[in-house]
Short mmCIF file of C-alpha atoms in Angstrom, two decimals:
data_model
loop_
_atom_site.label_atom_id
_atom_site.label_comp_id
_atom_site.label_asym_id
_atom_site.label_seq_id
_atom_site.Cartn_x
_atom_site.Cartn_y
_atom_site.Cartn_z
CA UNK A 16 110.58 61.70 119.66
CA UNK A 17 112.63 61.05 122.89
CA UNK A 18 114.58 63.75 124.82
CA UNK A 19 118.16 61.38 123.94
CA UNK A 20 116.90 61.25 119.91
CA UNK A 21 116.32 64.76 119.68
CA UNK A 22 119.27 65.69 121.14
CA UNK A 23 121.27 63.31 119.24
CA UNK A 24 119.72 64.43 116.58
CA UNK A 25 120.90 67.83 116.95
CA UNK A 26 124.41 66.63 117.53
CA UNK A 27 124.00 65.23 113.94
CA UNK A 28 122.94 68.28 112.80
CA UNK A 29 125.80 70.85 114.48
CA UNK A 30 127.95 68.88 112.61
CA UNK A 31 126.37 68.51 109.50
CA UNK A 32 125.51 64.82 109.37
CA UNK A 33 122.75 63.46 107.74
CA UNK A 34 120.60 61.19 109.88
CA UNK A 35 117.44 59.36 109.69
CA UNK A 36 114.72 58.70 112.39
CA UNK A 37 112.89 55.53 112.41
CA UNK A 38 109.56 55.59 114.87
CA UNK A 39 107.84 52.56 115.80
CA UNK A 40 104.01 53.33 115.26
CA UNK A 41 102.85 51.13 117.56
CA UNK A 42 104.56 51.78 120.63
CA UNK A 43 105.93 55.13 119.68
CA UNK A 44 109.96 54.67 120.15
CA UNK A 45 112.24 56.45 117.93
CA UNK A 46 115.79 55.14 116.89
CA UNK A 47 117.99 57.77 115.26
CA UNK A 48 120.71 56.22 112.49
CA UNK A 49 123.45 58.45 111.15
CA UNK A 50 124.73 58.69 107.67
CA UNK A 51 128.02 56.60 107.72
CA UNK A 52 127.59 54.51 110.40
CA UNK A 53 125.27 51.13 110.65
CA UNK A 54 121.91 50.75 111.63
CA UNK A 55 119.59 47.43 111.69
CA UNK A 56 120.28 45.27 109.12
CA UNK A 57 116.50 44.98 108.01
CA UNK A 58 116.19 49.09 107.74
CA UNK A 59 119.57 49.70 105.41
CA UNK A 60 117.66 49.43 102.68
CA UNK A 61 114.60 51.60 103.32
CA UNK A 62 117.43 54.38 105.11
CA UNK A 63 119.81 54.22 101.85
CA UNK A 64 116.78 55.07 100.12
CA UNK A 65 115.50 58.17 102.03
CA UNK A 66 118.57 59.57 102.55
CA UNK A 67 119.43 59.43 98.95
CA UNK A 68 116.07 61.22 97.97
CA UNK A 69 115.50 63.06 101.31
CA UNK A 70 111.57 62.09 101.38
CA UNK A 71 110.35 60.41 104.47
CA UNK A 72 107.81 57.68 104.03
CA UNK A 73 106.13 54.68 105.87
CA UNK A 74 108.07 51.08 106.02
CA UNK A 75 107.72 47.58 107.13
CA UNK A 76 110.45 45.97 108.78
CA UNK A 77 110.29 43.03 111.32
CA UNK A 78 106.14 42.66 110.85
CA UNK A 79 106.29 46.14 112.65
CA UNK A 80 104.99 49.84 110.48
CA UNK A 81 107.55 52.51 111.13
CA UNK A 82 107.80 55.62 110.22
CA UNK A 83 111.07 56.99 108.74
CA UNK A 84 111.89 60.57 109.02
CA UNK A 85 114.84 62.12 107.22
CA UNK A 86 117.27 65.74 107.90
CA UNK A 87 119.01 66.21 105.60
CA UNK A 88 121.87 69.31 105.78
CA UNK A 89 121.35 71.76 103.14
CA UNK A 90 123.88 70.56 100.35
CA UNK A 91 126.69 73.53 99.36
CA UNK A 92 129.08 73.58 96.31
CA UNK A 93 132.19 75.56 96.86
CA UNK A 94 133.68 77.14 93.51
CA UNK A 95 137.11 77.30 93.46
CA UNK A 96 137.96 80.08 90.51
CA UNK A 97 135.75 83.01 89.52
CA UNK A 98 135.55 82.42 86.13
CA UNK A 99 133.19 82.29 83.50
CA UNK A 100 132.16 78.45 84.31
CA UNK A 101 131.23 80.05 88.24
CA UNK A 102 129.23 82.88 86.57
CA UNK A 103 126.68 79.99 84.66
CA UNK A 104 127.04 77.52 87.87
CA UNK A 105 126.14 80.18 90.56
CA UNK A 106 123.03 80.99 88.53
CA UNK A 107 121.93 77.14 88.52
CA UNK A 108 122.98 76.03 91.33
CA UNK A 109 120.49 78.39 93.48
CA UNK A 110 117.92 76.87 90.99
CA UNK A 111 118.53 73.49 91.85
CA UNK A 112 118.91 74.13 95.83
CA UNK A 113 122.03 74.60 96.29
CA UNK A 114 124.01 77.36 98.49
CA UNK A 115 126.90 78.25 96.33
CA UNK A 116 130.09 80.04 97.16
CA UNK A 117 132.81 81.12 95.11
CA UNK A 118 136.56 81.72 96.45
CA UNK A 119 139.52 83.01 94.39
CA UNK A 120 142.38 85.19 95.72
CA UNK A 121 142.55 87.04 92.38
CA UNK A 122 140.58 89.91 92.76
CA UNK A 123 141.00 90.61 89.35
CA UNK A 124 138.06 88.05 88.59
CA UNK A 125 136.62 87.97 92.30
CA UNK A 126 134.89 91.04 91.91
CA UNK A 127 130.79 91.76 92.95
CA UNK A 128 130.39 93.06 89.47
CA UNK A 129 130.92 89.59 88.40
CA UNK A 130 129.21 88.00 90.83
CA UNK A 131 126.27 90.20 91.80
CA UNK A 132 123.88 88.37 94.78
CA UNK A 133 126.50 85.31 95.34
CA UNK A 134 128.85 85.18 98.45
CA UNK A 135 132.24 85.88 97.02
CA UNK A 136 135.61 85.45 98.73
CA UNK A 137 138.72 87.02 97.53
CA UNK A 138 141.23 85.07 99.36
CA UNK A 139 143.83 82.33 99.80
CA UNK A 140 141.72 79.17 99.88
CA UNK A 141 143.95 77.46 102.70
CA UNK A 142 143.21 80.97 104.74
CA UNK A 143 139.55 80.35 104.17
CA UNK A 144 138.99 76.65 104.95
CA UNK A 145 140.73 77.03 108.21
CA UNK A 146 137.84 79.18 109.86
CA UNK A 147 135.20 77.26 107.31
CA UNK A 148 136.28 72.99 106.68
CA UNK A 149 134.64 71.43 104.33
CA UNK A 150 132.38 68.02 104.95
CA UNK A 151 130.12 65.31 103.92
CA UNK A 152 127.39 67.45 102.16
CA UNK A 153 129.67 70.27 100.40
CA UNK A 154 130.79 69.79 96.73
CA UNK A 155 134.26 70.94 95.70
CA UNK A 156 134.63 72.36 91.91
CA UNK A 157 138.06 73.35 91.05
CA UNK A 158 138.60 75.02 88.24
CA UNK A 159 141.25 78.25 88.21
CA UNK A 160 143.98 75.95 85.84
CA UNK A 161 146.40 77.05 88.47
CA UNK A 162 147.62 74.93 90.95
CA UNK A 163 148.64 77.25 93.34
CA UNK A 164 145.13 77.71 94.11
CA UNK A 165 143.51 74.77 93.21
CA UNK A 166 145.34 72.09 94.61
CA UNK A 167 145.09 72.80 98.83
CA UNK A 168 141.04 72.75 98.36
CA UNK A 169 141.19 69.60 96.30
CA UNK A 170 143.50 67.98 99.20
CA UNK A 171 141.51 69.55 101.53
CA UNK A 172 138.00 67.91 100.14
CA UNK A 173 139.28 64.39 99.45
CA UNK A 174 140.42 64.72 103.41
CA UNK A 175 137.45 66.03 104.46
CA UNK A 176 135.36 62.93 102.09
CA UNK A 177 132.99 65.88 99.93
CA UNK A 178 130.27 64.18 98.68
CA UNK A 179 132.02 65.39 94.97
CA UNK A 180 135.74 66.83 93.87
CA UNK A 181 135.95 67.81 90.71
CA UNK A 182 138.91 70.07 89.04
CA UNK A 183 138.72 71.23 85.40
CA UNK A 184 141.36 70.28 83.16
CA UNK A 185 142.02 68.25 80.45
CA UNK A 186 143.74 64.68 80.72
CA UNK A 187 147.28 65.65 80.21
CA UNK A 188 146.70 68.52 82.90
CA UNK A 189 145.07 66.42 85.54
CA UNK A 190 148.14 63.52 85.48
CA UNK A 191 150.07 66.29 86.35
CA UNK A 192 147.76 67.43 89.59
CA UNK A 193 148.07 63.49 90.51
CA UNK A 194 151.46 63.56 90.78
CA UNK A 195 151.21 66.86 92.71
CA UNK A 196 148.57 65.30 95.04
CA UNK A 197 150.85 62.43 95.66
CA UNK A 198 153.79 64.49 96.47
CA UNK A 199 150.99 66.11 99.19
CA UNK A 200 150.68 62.64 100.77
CA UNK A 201 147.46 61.34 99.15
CA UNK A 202 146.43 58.59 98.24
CA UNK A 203 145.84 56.52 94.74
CA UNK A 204 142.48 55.49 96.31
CA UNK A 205 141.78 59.12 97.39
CA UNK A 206 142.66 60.70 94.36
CA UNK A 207 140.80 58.52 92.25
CA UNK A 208 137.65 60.53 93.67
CA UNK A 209 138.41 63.41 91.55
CA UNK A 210 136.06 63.93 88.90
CA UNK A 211 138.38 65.18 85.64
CA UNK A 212 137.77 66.02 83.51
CA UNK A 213 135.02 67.79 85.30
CA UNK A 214 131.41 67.06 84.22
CA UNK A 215 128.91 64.77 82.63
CA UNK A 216 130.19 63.77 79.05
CA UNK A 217 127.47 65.54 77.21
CA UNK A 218 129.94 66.92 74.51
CA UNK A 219 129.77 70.77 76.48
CA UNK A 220 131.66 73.20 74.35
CA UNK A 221 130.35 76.91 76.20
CA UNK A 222 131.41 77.97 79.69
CA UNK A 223 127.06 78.03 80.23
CA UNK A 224 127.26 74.07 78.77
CA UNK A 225 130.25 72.92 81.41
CA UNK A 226 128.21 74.51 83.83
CA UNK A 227 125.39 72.41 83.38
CA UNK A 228 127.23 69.05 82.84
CA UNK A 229 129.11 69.88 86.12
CA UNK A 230 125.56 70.22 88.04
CA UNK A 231 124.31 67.23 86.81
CA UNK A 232 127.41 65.61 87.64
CA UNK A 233 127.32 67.08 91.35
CA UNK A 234 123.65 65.80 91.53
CA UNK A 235 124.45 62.56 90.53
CA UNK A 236 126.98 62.18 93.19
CA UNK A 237 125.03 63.53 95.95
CA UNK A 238 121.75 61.31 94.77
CA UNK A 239 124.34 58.17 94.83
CA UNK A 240 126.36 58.43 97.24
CA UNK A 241 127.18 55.57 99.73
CA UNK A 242 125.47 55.89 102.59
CA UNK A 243 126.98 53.68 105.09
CA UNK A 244 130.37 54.81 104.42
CA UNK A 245 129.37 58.47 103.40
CA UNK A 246 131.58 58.64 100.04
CA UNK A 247 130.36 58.38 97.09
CA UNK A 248 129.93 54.68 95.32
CA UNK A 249 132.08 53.50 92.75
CA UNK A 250 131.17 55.01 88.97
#
């Protein structure tokens, strides 16, 4: 790789941007493309691919081999709420490679007791994402009921185009945090990113069983996401 890849690679990187490397194996030149933006027309395809997955892997494009390369940044999920649904995620989450954080200004329920060996914030969420934004590869669950808390971090995400927002809630509950969003200045288009209710239909009744549709549901966004724009693609 050339001294201007690599260090546009790292640029990519700083800023959390997924970005894949395609090297010519014949004469040994790298081009670097960067989630969200367009590359050659003939290696969308192969890039979509590997960035979805995250495994690199030989191509053919133009009569020429390449070799694509992908760095990926290390997807997080940001919890909103440290209730009994955050208790079951936390636990999966590091299962399924995921860094996990949960934030929730009630220390009441924010307490390590609760939460023993995941990073735990007690705080105001607008406090927090000031000195830590969200981007591309984080995941935003919402779920505290209370939109006092919830609703910044939800505007917040859909701003900051997380790869998934979700806020727990039933029907009734989320119209009323769409109006609210409006009110904030959002979007129809934006809002309709928010998963709610949160998680896969698979008929979860437990806090443990919402956790797991949730997951799944996060994982499906991150696995299909749209590449060259960065959001995720239509459901």
């Amino acid at each position: 790789m050339d001294l201007a890849t690599l260090q546009a690679l790292n640029a990519a990187r700083t800023i959390r941007r997924a970005a894949a490397v395609f090297t010519d194996l014949e004469t040994d030149q790298s081009v670097l493309c960067v989630e969200g933006e367009r590359c050659a027309d003939e290696w969308i395809d192969a890039m979509t691919a590997a960035l979805r997955s995250g495994k690199p892997g030989m191509i053919m494009a133009g009569g020429r081999s390449l070799f694509l390369n992908v760095y990926l940044p290390p997807p997080r999920i940001l919890v909103v709420g440290a209730v009994h649904i955050s208790q079951a995620l936390a636990r999966m989450a590091a299962v399924a490679g995921f860094d996990l954080t949960i934030l929730d200004p009630r220390t009441a329920f924010a307490t390590a007791e609760r939460f023993s060996g995941v990073e735990l914030i007690a705080d105001w969420p607008e406090d927090v994402l000031k000195a830590r934004p969200l981007d591309r590869f984080t995941a935003l669950v919402a779920v505290t009921h209370d939109p006092k808390i919830d609703d910044e971090p939800i505007r917040a995400a859909l701003a900051a185009g997380c790869f998934y927002v979700g806020a727990l809630g039933s029907r009734k509950t989320h119209a009323s945090r769409v109006e609210r969003l409006r009110r904030l200045g959002l979007s129809d288009e934006a809002i309709a990113r928010v998963r709610a209710p949160i998680g896969l239909d698979i008929g979860a009744t437990s806090p443990a069983e919402i956790a797991v549709a949730i997951l799944a549901e996060i994982i499906e966004a991150l696995r299909r996401r749209d590449i060259l724009s960065g959001s995720e693609e239509p459901r």
